[in-house]
């Protein structure tokens, strides 16, 4: 599947989601469109690899959505995030962070090992190029924070943004960028751990461990309190032993 076909698939799936479910979905769609533009503009060291990777990555989320709609089991982190969309109302930002947390912590390491072979993990020069493209995604995400914050603010209801939240708004933008970078750095290390487990025949157990850790971190975001302050204390990402 090409990146353009992925965008088309995301647009089609989004039409059948509830307004609450679309809070994360639409944010992710806009981000994918930004990555697609960068791919078409030749902004990565290996655009073909990034396209393959991004399609694999998004597919894990879209497969979870499809399983949910079919009444099948979904991975623990996504179960928590999807259940929150049907539960008591949360501010729009919280739903976006729930989806981001599940997708980055749980899906991203799996997407990386799907497109980086064991042989490639042993090639320092190639791995450096892969990591450079991985980090360039951080720049694209960071560049979108201000615009996405404005979109979410337009969807808020009175009381969604407390006085503390308004005072912390500059921190929210910088904090979100920092949390994304911190989580994705841990993702890279987790992908290494999964690759080693794959070589040793222990991948299933390590994926179960990653699912448990990721589910617990998503659940942290539902607890009462200012979400970004909680993240500052706990960290956004998870880390395999």
Short mmCIF file of C-alpha atoms in Angstrom, two decimals, residues 38-212:
data_model
loop_
_atom_site.label_atom_id
_atom_site.label_comp_id
_atom_site.label_asym_id
_atom_site.label_seq_id
_atom_site.Cartn_x
_atom_site.Cartn_y
_atom_site.Cartn_z
CA UNK A 38 7.41 15.23 3.23
CA UNK A 39 7.81 11.86 1.49
CA UNK A 40 6.68 13.30 -1.84
CA UNK A 41 9.06 16.22 -1.32
CA UNK A 42 12.01 13.88 -0.79
CA UNK A 43 12.54 15.06 2.77
CA UNK A 44 13.85 11.74 4.10
CA UNK A 45 17.10 9.88 3.53
CA UNK A 46 15.20 6.81 2.36
CA UNK A 47 11.71 7.82 1.28
CA UNK A 48 10.79 4.31 0.15
CA UNK A 49 11.60 2.86 3.54
CA UNK A 50 9.76 5.62 5.40
CA UNK A 51 6.67 5.09 3.24
CA UNK A 52 6.73 1.35 3.94
CA UNK A 53 7.25 1.99 7.63
CA UNK A 54 4.49 4.59 7.93
CA UNK A 55 2.00 2.28 6.20
CA UNK A 56 2.93 -0.57 8.58
CA UNK A 57 2.66 1.74 11.57
CA UNK A 58 -0.73 3.20 10.69
CA UNK A 59 -2.00 -0.25 9.79
CA UNK A 60 -1.66 -1.43 13.37
CA UNK A 61 -3.99 1.34 14.56
CA UNK A 62 -6.44 0.83 11.70
CA UNK A 63 -6.48 -2.93 12.34
CA UNK A 64 -7.37 -2.21 15.98
CA UNK A 65 -10.24 0.04 14.85
CA UNK A 66 -11.46 -2.66 12.46
CA UNK A 67 -11.30 -5.31 15.21
CA UNK A 68 -13.24 -3.05 17.57
CA UNK A 69 -16.01 -2.51 15.04
CA UNK A 70 -16.17 -6.27 14.39
CA UNK A 71 -16.49 -7.02 18.10
CA UNK A 72 -13.12 -8.76 18.25
CA UNK A 73 -10.39 -8.40 20.84
CA UNK A 74 -8.15 -5.37 20.54
CA UNK A 75 -4.74 -4.92 22.21
CA UNK A 76 -4.85 -3.72 25.81
CA UNK A 77 -3.63 -0.14 25.19
CA UNK A 78 -6.21 0.37 22.46
CA UNK A 79 -8.94 -1.22 24.59
CA UNK A 80 -8.37 1.45 27.25
CA UNK A 81 -8.24 4.28 24.70
CA UNK A 82 -11.34 3.12 22.81
CA UNK A 83 -13.29 2.49 26.04
CA UNK A 84 -12.58 6.07 27.14
CA UNK A 85 -14.35 7.32 24.01
CA UNK A 86 -17.54 5.61 25.25
CA UNK A 87 -17.10 6.63 28.89
CA UNK A 88 -17.57 9.87 30.83
CA UNK A 89 -16.65 12.93 28.85
CA UNK A 90 -12.98 13.89 28.78
CA UNK A 91 -11.46 17.05 27.25
CA UNK A 92 -10.48 16.64 23.58
CA UNK A 93 -6.76 16.85 24.38
CA UNK A 94 -7.06 13.85 26.67
CA UNK A 95 -8.51 11.64 23.93
CA UNK A 96 -5.75 12.64 21.51
CA UNK A 97 -3.10 11.83 24.11
CA UNK A 98 -4.71 8.46 24.83
CA UNK A 99 -4.52 7.50 21.18
CA UNK A 100 -1.01 8.87 20.75
CA UNK A 101 0.21 7.01 23.81
CA UNK A 102 -1.22 3.67 22.69
CA UNK A 103 0.02 4.10 19.14
CA UNK A 104 3.54 5.30 19.91
CA UNK A 105 4.34 3.07 22.87
CA UNK A 106 2.74 -0.15 21.64
CA UNK A 107 2.49 0.02 17.85
CA UNK A 108 5.62 1.92 16.88
CA UNK A 109 8.24 -0.58 18.12
CA UNK A 110 6.35 -3.33 16.29
CA UNK A 111 6.27 -1.28 13.10
CA UNK A 112 10.01 -0.69 13.31
CA UNK A 113 10.91 -4.36 13.61
CA UNK A 114 8.51 -5.12 10.76
CA UNK A 115 10.61 -2.97 8.42
CA UNK A 116 14.10 -3.48 9.91
CA UNK A 117 15.49 -6.97 9.58
CA UNK A 118 17.80 -8.66 12.07
CA UNK A 119 20.63 -8.22 9.58
CA UNK A 120 19.91 -4.50 9.31
CA UNK A 121 19.94 -4.11 13.09
CA UNK A 122 23.55 -5.35 12.91
CA UNK A 123 24.51 -2.76 10.28
CA UNK A 124 25.52 0.47 12.12
CA UNK A 125 25.63 2.66 9.00
CA UNK A 126 22.22 1.57 7.76
CA UNK A 127 20.76 1.79 11.26
CA UNK A 128 22.04 5.36 11.58
CA UNK A 129 20.13 6.28 8.42
CA UNK A 130 17.00 4.60 9.75
CA UNK A 131 17.31 6.43 13.05
CA UNK A 132 17.84 9.77 11.29
CA UNK A 133 14.58 9.29 9.38
CA UNK A 134 12.89 8.19 12.62
CA UNK A 135 14.04 11.42 14.30
CA UNK A 136 12.95 13.52 11.33
CA UNK A 137 9.41 12.36 12.06
CA UNK A 138 9.80 14.08 15.45
CA UNK A 139 10.41 17.36 13.65
CA UNK A 140 7.24 16.94 11.61
CA UNK A 141 5.21 16.14 14.74
CA UNK A 142 6.68 19.10 16.61
CA UNK A 143 5.86 21.44 13.73
CA UNK A 144 2.20 20.42 13.98
CA UNK A 145 1.75 20.91 17.73
CA UNK A 146 0.64 24.56 17.59
CA UNK A 147 -1.91 23.95 14.81
CA UNK A 148 -3.31 20.84 16.46
CA UNK A 149 -3.56 22.67 19.78
CA UNK A 150 -5.67 25.32 18.05
CA UNK A 151 -7.96 22.69 16.52
CA UNK A 152 -8.50 21.04 19.90
CA UNK A 153 -9.15 24.36 21.59
CA UNK A 154 -11.92 25.08 19.08
CA UNK A 155 -13.61 21.82 20.12
CA UNK A 156 -13.44 22.40 23.86
CA UNK A 157 -16.43 23.17 26.03
CA UNK A 158 -16.51 25.61 28.95
CA UNK A 159 -14.62 24.06 31.82
CA UNK A 160 -12.44 21.81 29.63
CA UNK A 161 -9.51 24.15 30.03
CA UNK A 162 -9.04 25.09 33.66
CA UNK A 163 -7.25 28.23 34.84
CA UNK A 164 -4.19 26.08 35.49
CA UNK A 165 -4.46 24.67 32.00
CA UNK A 166 -4.63 28.13 30.45
CA UNK A 167 -1.65 29.31 32.49
CA UNK A 168 0.28 26.24 31.38
CA UNK A 169 -0.59 26.57 27.70
CA UNK A 170 2.97 27.50 26.61
CA UNK A 171 4.20 24.54 28.66
CA UNK A 172 1.60 22.35 26.97
CA UNK A 173 3.10 23.00 23.56
CA UNK A 174 6.71 22.61 24.65
CA UNK A 175 5.80 19.74 26.94
CA UNK A 176 3.97 17.85 24.21
CA UNK A 177 7.00 18.19 21.93
CA UNK A 178 9.30 16.97 24.70
CA UNK A 179 7.07 14.05 25.61
CA UNK A 180 6.87 12.93 22.01
CA UNK A 181 10.65 13.04 21.65
CA UNK A 182 11.14 11.19 24.96
CA UNK A 183 8.66 8.47 24.07
CA UNK A 184 10.02 7.94 20.58
CA UNK A 185 13.58 7.65 21.94
CA UNK A 186 12.35 4.87 24.23
CA UNK A 187 10.55 3.32 21.27
CA UNK A 188 13.86 3.03 19.43
CA UNK A 189 15.40 1.20 22.39
CA UNK A 190 12.32 -1.02 22.70
CA UNK A 191 12.56 -1.91 19.02
CA UNK A 192 16.13 -3.08 19.66
CA UNK A 193 14.88 -5.21 22.56
CA UNK A 194 12.17 -6.75 20.38
CA UNK A 195 14.69 -7.45 17.62
CA UNK A 196 16.93 -9.29 20.08
CA UNK A 197 13.92 -11.23 21.35
CA UNK A 198 13.01 -12.13 17.77
CA UNK A 199 16.48 -13.56 17.23
CA UNK A 200 16.25 -15.53 20.48
CA UNK A 201 12.74 -16.89 19.89
CA UNK A 202 11.24 -14.82 22.74
CA UNK A 203 9.33 -12.23 20.74
CA UNK A 204 5.84 -13.34 21.85
CA UNK A 205 6.68 -12.91 25.52
CA UNK A 206 8.31 -9.53 24.98
CA UNK A 207 5.31 -8.28 23.00
CA UNK A 208 3.05 -9.34 25.87
CA UNK A 209 5.28 -7.38 28.24
CA UNK A 210 5.14 -4.33 25.97
CA UNK A 211 1.34 -4.61 25.80
CA UNK A 212 1.05 -4.69 29.61
#
